[in-house]
Short mmCIF file of C-alpha atoms and ligand atoms in Angstrom, two decimals:
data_model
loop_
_atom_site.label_atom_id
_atom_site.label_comp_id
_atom_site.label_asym_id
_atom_site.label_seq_id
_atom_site.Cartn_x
_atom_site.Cartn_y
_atom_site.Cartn_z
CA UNK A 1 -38.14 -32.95 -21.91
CA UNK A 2 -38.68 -36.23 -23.23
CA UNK A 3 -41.38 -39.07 -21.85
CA UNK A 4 -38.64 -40.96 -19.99
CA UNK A 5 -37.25 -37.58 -18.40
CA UNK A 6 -41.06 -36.87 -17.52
CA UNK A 7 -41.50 -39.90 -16.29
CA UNK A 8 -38.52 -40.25 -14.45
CA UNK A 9 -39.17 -36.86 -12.98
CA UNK A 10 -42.32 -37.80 -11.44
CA UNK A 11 -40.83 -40.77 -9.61
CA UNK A 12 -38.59 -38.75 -7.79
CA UNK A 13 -41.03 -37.79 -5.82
CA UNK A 14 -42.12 -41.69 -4.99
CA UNK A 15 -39.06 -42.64 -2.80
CA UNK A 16 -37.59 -46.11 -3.02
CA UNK A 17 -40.07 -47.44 -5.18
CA UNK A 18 -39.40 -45.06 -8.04
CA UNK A 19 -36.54 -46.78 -9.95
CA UNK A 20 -39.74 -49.82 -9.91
CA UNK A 21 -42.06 -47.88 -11.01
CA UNK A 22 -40.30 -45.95 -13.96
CA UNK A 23 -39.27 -49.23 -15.36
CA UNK A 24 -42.80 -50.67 -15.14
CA UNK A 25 -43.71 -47.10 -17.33
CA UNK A 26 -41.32 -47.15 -19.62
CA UNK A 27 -41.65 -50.99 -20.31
CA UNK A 28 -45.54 -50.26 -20.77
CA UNK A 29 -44.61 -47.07 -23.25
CA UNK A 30 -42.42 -49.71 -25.16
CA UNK A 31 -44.97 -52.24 -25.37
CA UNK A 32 -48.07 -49.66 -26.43
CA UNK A 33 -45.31 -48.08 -29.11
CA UNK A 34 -44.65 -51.29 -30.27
CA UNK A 35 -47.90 -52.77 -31.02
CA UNK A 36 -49.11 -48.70 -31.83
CA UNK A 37 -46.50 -48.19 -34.21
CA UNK A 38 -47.79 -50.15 -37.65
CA UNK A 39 -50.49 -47.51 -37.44
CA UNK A 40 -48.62 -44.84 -36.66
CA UNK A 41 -45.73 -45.29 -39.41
CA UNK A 42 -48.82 -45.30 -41.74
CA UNK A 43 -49.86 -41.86 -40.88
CA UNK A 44 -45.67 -40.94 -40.97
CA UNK A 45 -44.86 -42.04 -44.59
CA UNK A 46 -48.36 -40.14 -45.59
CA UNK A 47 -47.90 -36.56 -43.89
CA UNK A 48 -44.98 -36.67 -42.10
CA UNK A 49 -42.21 -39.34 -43.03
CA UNK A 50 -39.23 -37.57 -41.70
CA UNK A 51 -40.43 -36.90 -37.55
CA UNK A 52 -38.34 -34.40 -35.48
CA UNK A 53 -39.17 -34.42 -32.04
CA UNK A 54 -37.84 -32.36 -29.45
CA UNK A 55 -34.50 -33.77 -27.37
CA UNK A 56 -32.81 -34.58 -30.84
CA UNK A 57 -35.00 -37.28 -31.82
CA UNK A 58 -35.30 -38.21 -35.46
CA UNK A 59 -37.69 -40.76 -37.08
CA UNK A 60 -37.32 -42.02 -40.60
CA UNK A 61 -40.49 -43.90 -42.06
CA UNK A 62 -40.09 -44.25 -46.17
CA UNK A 63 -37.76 -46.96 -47.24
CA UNK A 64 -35.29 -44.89 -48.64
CA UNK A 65 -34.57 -42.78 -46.06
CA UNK A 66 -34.30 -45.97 -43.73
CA UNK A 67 -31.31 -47.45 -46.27
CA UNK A 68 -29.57 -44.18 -46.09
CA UNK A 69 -29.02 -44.13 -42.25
CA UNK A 70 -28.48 -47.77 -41.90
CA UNK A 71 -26.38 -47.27 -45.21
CA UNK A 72 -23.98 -44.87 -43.60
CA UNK A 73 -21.97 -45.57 -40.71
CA UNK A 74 -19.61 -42.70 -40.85
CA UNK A 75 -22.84 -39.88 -40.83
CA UNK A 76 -25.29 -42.37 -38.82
CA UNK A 77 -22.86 -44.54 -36.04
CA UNK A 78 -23.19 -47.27 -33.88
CA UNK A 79 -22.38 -45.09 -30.76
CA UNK A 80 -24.97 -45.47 -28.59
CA UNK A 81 -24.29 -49.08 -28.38
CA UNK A 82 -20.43 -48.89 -28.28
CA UNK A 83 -19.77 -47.59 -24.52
CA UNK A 84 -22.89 -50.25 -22.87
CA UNK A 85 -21.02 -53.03 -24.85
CA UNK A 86 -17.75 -52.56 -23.44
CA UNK A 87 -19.40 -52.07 -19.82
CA UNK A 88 -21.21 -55.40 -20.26
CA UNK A 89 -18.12 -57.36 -21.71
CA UNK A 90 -15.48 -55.71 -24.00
CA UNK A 91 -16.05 -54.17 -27.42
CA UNK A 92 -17.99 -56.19 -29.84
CA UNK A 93 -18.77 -55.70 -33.73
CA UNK A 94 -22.22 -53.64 -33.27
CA UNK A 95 -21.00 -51.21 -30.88
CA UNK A 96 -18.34 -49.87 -33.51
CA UNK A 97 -18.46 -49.08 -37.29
CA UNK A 98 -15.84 -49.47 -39.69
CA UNK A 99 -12.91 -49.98 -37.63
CA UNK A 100 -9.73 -52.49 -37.64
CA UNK A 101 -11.78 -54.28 -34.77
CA UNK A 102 -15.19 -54.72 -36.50
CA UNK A 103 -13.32 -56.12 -39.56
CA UNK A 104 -10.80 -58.76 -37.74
CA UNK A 105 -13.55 -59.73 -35.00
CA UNK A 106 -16.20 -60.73 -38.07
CA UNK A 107 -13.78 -62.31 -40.48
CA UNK A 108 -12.58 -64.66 -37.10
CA UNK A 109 -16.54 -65.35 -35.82
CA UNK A 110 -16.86 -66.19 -40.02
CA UNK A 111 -14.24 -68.51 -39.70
CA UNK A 112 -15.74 -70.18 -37.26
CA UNK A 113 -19.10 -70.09 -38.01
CA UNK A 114 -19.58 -71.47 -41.13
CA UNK A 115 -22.46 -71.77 -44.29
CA UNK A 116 -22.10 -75.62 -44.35
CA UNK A 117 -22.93 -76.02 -40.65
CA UNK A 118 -26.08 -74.68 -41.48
CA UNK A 119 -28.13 -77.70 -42.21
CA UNK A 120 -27.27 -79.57 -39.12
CA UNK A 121 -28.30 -76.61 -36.87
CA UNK A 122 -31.72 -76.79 -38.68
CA UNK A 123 -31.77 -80.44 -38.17
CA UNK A 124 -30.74 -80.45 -34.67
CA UNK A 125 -33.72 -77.42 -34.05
CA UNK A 126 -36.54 -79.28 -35.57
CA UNK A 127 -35.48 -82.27 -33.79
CA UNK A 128 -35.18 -80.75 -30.49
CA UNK A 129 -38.68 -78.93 -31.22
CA UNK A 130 -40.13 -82.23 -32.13
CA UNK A 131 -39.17 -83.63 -28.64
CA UNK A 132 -40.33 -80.33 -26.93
CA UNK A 133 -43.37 -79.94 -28.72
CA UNK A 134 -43.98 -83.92 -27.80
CA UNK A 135 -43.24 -83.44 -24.56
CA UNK A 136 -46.65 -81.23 -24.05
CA UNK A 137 -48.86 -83.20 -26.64
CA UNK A 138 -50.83 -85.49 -23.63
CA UNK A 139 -51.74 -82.00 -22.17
CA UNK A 140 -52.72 -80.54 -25.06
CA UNK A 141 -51.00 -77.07 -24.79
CA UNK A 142 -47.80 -75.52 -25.29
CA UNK A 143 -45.99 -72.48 -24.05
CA UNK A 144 -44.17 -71.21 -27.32
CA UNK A 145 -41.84 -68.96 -25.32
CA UNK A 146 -40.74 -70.85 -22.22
CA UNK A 147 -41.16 -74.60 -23.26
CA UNK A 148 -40.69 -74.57 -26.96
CA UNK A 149 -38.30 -71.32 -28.02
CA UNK A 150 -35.96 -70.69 -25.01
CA UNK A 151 -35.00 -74.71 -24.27
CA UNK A 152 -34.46 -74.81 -27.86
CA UNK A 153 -32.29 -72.11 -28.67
CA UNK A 154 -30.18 -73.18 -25.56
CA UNK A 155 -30.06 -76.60 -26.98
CA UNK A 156 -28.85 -75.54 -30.21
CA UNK A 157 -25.74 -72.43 -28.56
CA UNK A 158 -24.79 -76.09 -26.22
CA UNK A 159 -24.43 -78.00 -29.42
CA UNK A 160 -23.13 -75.08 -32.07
CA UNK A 161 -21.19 -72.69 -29.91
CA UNK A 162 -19.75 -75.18 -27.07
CA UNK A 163 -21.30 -72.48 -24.69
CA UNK A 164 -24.70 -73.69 -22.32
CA UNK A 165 -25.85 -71.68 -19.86
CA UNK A 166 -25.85 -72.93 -15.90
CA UNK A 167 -29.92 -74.10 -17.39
CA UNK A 168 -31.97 -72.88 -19.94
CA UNK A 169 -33.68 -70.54 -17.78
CA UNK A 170 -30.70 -68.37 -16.21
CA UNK A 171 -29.06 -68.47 -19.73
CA UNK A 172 -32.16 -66.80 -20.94
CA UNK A 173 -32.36 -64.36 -18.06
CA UNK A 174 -28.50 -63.13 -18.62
CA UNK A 175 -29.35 -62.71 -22.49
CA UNK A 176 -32.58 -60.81 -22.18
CA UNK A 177 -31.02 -58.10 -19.09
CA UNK A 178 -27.92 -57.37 -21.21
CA UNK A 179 -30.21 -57.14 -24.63
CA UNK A 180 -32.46 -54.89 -22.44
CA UNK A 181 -29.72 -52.79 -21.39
CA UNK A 182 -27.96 -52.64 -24.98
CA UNK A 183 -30.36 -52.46 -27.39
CA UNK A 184 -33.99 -51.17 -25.10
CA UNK A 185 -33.08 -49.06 -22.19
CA UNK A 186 -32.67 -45.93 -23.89
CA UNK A 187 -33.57 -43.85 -21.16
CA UNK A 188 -30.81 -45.57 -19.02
CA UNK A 189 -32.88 -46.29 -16.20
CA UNK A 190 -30.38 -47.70 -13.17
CA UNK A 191 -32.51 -50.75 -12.45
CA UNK A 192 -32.06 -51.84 -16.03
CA UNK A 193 -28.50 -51.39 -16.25
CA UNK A 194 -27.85 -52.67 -13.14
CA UNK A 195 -29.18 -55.69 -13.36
CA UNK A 196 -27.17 -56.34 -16.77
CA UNK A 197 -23.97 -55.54 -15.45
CA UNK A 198 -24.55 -57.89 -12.59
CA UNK A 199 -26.10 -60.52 -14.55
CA UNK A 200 -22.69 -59.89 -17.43
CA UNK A 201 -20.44 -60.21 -14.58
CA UNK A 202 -21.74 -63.60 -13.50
CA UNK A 203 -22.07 -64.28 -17.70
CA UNK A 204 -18.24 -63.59 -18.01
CA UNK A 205 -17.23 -65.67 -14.98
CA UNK A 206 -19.24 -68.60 -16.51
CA UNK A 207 -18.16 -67.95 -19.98
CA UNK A 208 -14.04 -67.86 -18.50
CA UNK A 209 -14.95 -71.35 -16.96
CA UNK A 210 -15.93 -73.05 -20.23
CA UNK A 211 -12.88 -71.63 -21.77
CA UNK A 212 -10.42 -72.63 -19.66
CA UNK A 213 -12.33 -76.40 -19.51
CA UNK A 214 -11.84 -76.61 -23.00
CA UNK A 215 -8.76 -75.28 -23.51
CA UNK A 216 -7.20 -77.91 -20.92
CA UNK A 217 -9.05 -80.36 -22.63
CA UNK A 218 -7.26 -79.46 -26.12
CA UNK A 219 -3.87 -79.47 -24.41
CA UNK A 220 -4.57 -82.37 -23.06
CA UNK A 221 -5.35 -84.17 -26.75
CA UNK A 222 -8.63 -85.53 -25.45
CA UNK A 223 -11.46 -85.59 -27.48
CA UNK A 224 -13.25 -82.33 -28.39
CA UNK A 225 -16.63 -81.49 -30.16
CA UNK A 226 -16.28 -79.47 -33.43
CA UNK A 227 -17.74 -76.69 -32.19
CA UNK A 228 -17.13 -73.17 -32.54
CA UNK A 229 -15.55 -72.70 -29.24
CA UNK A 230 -12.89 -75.38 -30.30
CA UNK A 231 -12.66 -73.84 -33.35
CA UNK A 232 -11.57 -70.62 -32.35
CA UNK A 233 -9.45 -71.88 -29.71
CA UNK A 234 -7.69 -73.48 -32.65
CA UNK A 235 -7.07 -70.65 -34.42
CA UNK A 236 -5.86 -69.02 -31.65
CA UNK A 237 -2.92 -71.62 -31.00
CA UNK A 238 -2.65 -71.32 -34.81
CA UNK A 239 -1.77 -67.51 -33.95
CA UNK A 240 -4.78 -65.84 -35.01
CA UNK A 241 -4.25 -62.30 -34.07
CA UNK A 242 -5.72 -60.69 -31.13
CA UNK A 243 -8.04 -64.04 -30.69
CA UNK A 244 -7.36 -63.98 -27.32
CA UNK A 245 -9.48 -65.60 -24.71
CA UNK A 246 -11.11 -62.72 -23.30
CA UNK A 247 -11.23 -61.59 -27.23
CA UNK A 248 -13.34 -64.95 -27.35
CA UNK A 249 -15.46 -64.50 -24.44
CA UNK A 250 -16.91 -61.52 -25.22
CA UNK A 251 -17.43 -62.33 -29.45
CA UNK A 252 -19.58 -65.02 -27.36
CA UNK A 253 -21.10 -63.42 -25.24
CA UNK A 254 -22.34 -61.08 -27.75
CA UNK A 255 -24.03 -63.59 -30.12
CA UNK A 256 -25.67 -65.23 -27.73
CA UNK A 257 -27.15 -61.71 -26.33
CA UNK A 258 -28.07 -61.74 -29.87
CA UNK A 259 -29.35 -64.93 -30.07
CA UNK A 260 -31.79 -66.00 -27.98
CA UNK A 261 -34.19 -62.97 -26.82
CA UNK A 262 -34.34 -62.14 -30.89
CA UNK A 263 -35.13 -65.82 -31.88
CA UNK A 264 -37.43 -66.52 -29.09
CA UNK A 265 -39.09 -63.22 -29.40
CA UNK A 266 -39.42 -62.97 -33.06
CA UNK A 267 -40.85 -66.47 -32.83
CA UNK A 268 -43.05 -65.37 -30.36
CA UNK A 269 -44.82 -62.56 -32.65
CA UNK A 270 -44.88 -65.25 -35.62
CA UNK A 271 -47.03 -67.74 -33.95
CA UNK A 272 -48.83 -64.67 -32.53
CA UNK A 273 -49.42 -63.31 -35.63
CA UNK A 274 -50.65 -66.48 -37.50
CA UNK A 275 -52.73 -67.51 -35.48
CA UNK A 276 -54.54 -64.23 -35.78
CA UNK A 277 -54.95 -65.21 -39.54
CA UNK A 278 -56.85 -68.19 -39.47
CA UNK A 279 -56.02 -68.88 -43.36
CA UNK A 280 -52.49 -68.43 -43.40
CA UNK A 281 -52.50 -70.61 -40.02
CA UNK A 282 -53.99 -72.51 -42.27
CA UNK A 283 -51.75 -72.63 -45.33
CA UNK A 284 -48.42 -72.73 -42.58
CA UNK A 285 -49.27 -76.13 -41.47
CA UNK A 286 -50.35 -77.74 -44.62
CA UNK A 287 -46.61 -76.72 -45.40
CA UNK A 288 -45.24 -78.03 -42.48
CA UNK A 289 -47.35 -81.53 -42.86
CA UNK A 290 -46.04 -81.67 -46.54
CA UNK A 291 -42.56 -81.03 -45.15
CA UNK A 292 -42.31 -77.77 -46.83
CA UNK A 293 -39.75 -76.17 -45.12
CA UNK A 294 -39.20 -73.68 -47.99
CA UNK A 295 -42.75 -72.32 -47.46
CA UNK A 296 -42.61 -72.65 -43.79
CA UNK A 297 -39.78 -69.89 -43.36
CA UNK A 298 -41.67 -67.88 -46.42
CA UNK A 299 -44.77 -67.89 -43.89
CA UNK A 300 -43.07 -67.54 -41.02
CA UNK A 301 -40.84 -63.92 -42.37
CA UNK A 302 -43.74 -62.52 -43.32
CA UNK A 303 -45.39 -63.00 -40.35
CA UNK A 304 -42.39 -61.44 -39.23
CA UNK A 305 -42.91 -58.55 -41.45
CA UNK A 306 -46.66 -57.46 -39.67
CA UNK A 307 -45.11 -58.45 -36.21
CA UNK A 308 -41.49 -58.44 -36.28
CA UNK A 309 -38.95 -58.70 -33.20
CA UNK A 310 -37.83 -54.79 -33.45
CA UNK A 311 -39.52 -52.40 -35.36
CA UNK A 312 -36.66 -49.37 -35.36
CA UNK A 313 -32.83 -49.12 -35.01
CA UNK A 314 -31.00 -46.38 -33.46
CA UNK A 315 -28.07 -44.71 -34.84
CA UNK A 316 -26.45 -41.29 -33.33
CA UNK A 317 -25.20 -38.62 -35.07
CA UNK A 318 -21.82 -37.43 -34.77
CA UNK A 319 -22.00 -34.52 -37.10
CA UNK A 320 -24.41 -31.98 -38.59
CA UNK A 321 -26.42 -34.06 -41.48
CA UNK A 322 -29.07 -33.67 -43.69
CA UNK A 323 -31.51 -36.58 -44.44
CA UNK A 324 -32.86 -37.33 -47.79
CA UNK A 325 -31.33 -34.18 -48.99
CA UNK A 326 -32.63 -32.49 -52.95
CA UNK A 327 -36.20 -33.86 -51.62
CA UNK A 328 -39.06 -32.07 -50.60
CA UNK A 329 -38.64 -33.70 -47.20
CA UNK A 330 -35.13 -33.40 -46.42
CA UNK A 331 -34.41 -32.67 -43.12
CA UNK A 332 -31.12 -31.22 -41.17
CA UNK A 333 -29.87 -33.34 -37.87
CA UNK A 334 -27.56 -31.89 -35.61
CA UNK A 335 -24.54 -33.16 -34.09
CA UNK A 336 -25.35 -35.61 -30.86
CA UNK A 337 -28.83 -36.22 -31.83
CA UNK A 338 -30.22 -39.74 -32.48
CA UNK A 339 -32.02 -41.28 -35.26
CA UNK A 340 -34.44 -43.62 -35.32
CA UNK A 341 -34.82 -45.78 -38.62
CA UNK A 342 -38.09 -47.74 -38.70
CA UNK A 343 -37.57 -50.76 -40.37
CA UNK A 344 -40.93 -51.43 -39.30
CA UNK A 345 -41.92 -48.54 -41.72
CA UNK A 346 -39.78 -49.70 -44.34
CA UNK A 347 -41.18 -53.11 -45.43
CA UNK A 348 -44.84 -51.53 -45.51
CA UNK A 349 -43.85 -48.49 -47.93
CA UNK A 350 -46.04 -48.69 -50.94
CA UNK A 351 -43.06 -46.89 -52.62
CA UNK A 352 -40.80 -49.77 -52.09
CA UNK A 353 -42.52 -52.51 -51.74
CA UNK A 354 -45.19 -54.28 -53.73
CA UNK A 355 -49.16 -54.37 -52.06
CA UNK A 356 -47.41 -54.18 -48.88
CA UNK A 357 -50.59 -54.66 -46.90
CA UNK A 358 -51.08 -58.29 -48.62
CA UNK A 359 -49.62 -61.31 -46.73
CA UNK A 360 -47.66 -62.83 -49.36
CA UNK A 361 -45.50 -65.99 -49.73
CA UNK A 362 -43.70 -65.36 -52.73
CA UNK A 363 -41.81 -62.27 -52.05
CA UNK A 364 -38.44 -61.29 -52.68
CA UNK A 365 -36.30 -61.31 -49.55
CA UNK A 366 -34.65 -57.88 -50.70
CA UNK A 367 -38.26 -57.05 -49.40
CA UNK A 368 -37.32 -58.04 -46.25
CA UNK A 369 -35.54 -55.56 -43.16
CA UNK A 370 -35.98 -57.40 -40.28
CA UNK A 371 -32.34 -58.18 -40.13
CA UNK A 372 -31.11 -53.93 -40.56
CA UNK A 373 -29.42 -53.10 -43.55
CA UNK A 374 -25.71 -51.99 -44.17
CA UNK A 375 -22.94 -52.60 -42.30
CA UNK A 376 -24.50 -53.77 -39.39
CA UNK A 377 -27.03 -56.45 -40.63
CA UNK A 378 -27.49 -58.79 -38.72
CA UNK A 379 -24.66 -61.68 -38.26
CA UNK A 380 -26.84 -64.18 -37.46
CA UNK A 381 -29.38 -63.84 -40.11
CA UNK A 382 -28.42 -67.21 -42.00
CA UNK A 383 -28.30 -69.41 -38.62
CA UNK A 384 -32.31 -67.97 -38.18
CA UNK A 385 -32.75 -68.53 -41.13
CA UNK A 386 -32.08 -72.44 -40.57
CA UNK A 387 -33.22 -72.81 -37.01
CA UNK A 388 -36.58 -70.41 -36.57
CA UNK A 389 -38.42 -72.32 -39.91
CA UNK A 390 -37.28 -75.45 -38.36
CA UNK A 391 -38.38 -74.86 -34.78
CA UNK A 392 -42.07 -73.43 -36.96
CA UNK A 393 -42.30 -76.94 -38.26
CA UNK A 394 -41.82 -79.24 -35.68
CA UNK A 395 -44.55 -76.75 -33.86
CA UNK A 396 -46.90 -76.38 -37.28
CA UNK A 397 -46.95 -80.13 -38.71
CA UNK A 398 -48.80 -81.42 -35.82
CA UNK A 399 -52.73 -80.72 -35.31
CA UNK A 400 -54.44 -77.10 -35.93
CA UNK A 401 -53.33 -75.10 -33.63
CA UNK A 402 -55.52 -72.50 -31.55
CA UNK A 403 -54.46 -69.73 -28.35
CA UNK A 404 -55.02 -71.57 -25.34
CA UNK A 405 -58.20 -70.17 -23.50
CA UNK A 406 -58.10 -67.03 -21.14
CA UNK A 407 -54.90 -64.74 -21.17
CA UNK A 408 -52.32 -67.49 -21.52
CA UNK A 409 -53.66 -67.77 -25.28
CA UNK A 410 -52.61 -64.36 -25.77
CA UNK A 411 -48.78 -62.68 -25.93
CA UNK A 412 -47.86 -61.85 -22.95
CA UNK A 413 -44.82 -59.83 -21.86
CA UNK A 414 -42.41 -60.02 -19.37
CA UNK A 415 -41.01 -56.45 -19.49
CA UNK A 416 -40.07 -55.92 -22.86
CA UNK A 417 -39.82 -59.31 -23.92
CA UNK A 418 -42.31 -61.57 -24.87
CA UNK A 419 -42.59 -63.65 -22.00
CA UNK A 420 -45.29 -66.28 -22.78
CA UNK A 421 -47.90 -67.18 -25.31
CA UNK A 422 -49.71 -70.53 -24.61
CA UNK A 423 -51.46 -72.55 -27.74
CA UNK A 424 -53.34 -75.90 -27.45
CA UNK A 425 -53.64 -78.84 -30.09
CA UNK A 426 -56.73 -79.25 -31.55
CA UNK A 427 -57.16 -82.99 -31.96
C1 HEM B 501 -34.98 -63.54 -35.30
C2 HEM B 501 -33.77 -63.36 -34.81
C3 HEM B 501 -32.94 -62.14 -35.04
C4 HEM B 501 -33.31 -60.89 -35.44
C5 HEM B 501 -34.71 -60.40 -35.81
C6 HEM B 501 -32.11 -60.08 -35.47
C7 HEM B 501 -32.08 -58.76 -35.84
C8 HEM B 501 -30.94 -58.01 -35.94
C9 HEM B 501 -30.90 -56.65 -36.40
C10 HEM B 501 -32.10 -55.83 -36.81
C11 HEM B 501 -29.60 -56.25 -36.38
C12 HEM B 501 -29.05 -54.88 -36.78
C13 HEM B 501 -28.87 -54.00 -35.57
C14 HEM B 501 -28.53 -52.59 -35.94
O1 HEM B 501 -28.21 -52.31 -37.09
O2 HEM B 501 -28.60 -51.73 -35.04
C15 HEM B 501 -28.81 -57.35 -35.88
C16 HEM B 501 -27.43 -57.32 -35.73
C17 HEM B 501 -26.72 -58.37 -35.19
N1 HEM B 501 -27.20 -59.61 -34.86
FE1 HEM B 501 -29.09 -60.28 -35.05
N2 HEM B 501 -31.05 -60.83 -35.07
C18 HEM B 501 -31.49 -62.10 -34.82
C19 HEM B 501 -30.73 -63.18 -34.42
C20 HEM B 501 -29.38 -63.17 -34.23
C21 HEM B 501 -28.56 -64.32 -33.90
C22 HEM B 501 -29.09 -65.75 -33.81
C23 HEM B 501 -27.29 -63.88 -33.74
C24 HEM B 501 -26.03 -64.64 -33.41
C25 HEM B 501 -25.82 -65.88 -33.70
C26 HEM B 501 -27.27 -62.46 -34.00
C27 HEM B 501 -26.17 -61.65 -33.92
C28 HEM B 501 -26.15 -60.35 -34.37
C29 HEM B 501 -24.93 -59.55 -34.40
C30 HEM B 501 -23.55 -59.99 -33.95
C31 HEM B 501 -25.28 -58.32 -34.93
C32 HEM B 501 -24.36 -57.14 -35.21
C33 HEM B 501 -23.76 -57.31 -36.58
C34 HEM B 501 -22.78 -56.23 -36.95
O3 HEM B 501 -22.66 -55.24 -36.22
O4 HEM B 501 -22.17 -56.36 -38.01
N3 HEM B 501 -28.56 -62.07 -34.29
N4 HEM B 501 -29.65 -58.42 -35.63
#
């Protein structure tokens, strides 16, 4: 029986407080195995980097064995994700492999979303940071998480995808319950899933509504922002196949799920982790104040790399499969288990990568897995790219930065999110 099971088990017995309580334990596991499992992975690639646990768990630790699940999509799926996705909107490109679907649904979103918009979005961040971060300077101290990431990040889906949310806040909300329910809640707790099927349903209604708006608004020959919702609203009349509008909706509503609890949270950890290094703190802002944004983002991913936003990806197994076979590790995985690949693990493997305990500026970013590997990387690796660095810079080129006193100063969570992390200006 696995933790969750045990867990869940005991709450049986609790009445109708139980569903409460076993999402308060399992959100607490997540959190301790989180900030547990840099240590932990150690141990793994030393004595034990292939991890079989009972229920038809597997963990992978060493690099290599990490880029052959991610690597493989026919022995190591997508799955798990598949079924939740379609519950929460329709099928969308992470919850299948390498299918007519996954193909025609990324070349349209890359038709939309572009390389040479790229620069504007990370204009558009740092100046919306700048105004944020402004906003707070007479009192001294910012919440990176509620007044600095999440108003940002909505900013920049209103301007790039043609898509706000009702307000920042509720647009936030809806993203982080159907993230927790795709990507977190793999003990399918009720609570959890409820709440993102509700929150989807008032998501899709919301999402129709700015459709429709803007398609009257194109037959109508008014003007239109060059967005990416006009965009693929033009390809559609241009007779895209299967582009239709519920086709649209839910290609939305899955990057944004994607968007803003990874942005806001990886952020989150960044400014976390700096400011538990008081040199590279150091060495981040100088860049910023010189306008370095080249060596803000270089600070900023590897930050990323001691604290990133996920620290393992699941994959399930459809068939019997062995795992670094011809080594003196391999492993056999039976059919319907799940994997685990611990990209966490990955980027600190002295095998793979070099003096991965240093915090370095100058690596290469093949060193890098905090976007997945394979198939699946992430989509929108290239727009964080732009906008994260920038939103670093408007927060970084202003005066040293310190954690606010008491427990706001530290990272707190809000289930398994990072829900606040409050930093003052040292003038
Ligand atoms: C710091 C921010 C982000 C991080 C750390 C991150 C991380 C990841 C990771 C690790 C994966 C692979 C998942 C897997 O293999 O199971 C992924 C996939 C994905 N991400 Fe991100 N992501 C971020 C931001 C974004 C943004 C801004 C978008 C949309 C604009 C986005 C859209 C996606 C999509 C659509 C996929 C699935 C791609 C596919 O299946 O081909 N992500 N992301």
């Amino acid at each position: 029986m696995g933790i969750v099971d045990e867990i869940k088990e005991a709450a049986e017995k609790l009445g109708d407080q139980k569903d409460k309580l076993t999402e308060k334990v399992s959100d607490l596991a997540g959190v301790l195995a989180d900030r547990g499992s840099a240590e932990g992975f150690e141990i793994m690639r030393k004595t034990d980097p292939i991890l079989s646990l009972p229920g038809g768990v597997t963990i992978v630790a060493l690099h290599e064995d990490v880029v052959e699940v991610l690597g493989d999509p026919a022995r190591f799926t997508a799955d798990l994700y598949g079924p939740k996705m379609e519950a929460v909107t329709g099928p969308f490109i992470l919850g299948v492999d390498d299918v007519p679907l996954y193909h025609h649904d990324h070349a349209a979103m890359d038709r939309a979303v572009t390389r040479e918009d790229l620069p504007l979005l990370a204009q558009r961040m740092y100046e919306t940071a700048q105004r944020l971060v402004a906003a707070r300077r007479d009192d001294g101290e910012i919440d990176v998480v509620s007044e600095l990431a999440d108003p940002a990040i909505d900013s920049g889906i209103d301007a790039y995808f043609g898509t706000p949310g009702p307000d920042p806040a509720t647009h936030a909300r809806w993203a982080r319950n159907v993230f927790h329910e795709l990507f977190i809640n793999v003990g399918n707790l009720p609570p959890v899933r409820e709440r993102a099927l509700a929150d989807a349903a008032r998501w899709r209604v919301h999402l129709d509504g700015l459709i429709d708006a803007r398609k009257r608004r194109l037959e109508a020959g008014g003007d239109v922002p060059d967005d990416v919702l006009t965009r693929l609203l033009r390809f559609q009349s241009e007779g895209e196949p299967n582009l239709h509008d519920v086709a649209i909706r839910h290609n939305l509503l899955g990057m944004i799920t994607g968007w803003i609890p990874t942005i806001s949270n990886a952020f989150a950890r960044i400014v976390d982790e700096l400011l538990d290094r008081e040199d590279e703190l150091e060495g981040a802002q100088r860049a910023a104040r010189d306008g370095d944004r080249d060596l803000v983002a270089a600070y900023c991913f590897e930050a990323s790399r001691f604290n990133p936003q996920n620290f393992a990806l699941l994959r399930y197994v459809p068939a019997d499969t062995v795992i670094a076979q011809g080594t003196d590790r391999e492993t056999r995985v039976k059919a319907g288990s799940t994997v685990f690949a611990a990209t966490l693990s990955a980027m600190h493997d002295e095998r793979a990568i070099a003096r991965p305990d240093e915090f370095r500026t100058d690596r290469p970013w093949s060193d890098y897995m905090l976007f997945g590997h394979g198939m699946h990387t992430c989509y929108g690796q290239q727009i964080v790219r732009a906008q994260l660095p920038a939103m670093a810079h408007a927060l970084l080129e202003g005066p040293r930065l310190r954690r606010a006193r008491g427990g706001d100063g530290r990272l707190r969570f809000d289930g398994p999110f990072p829900g606040g992390l409050t930093v003052r200006f040292d003038d």
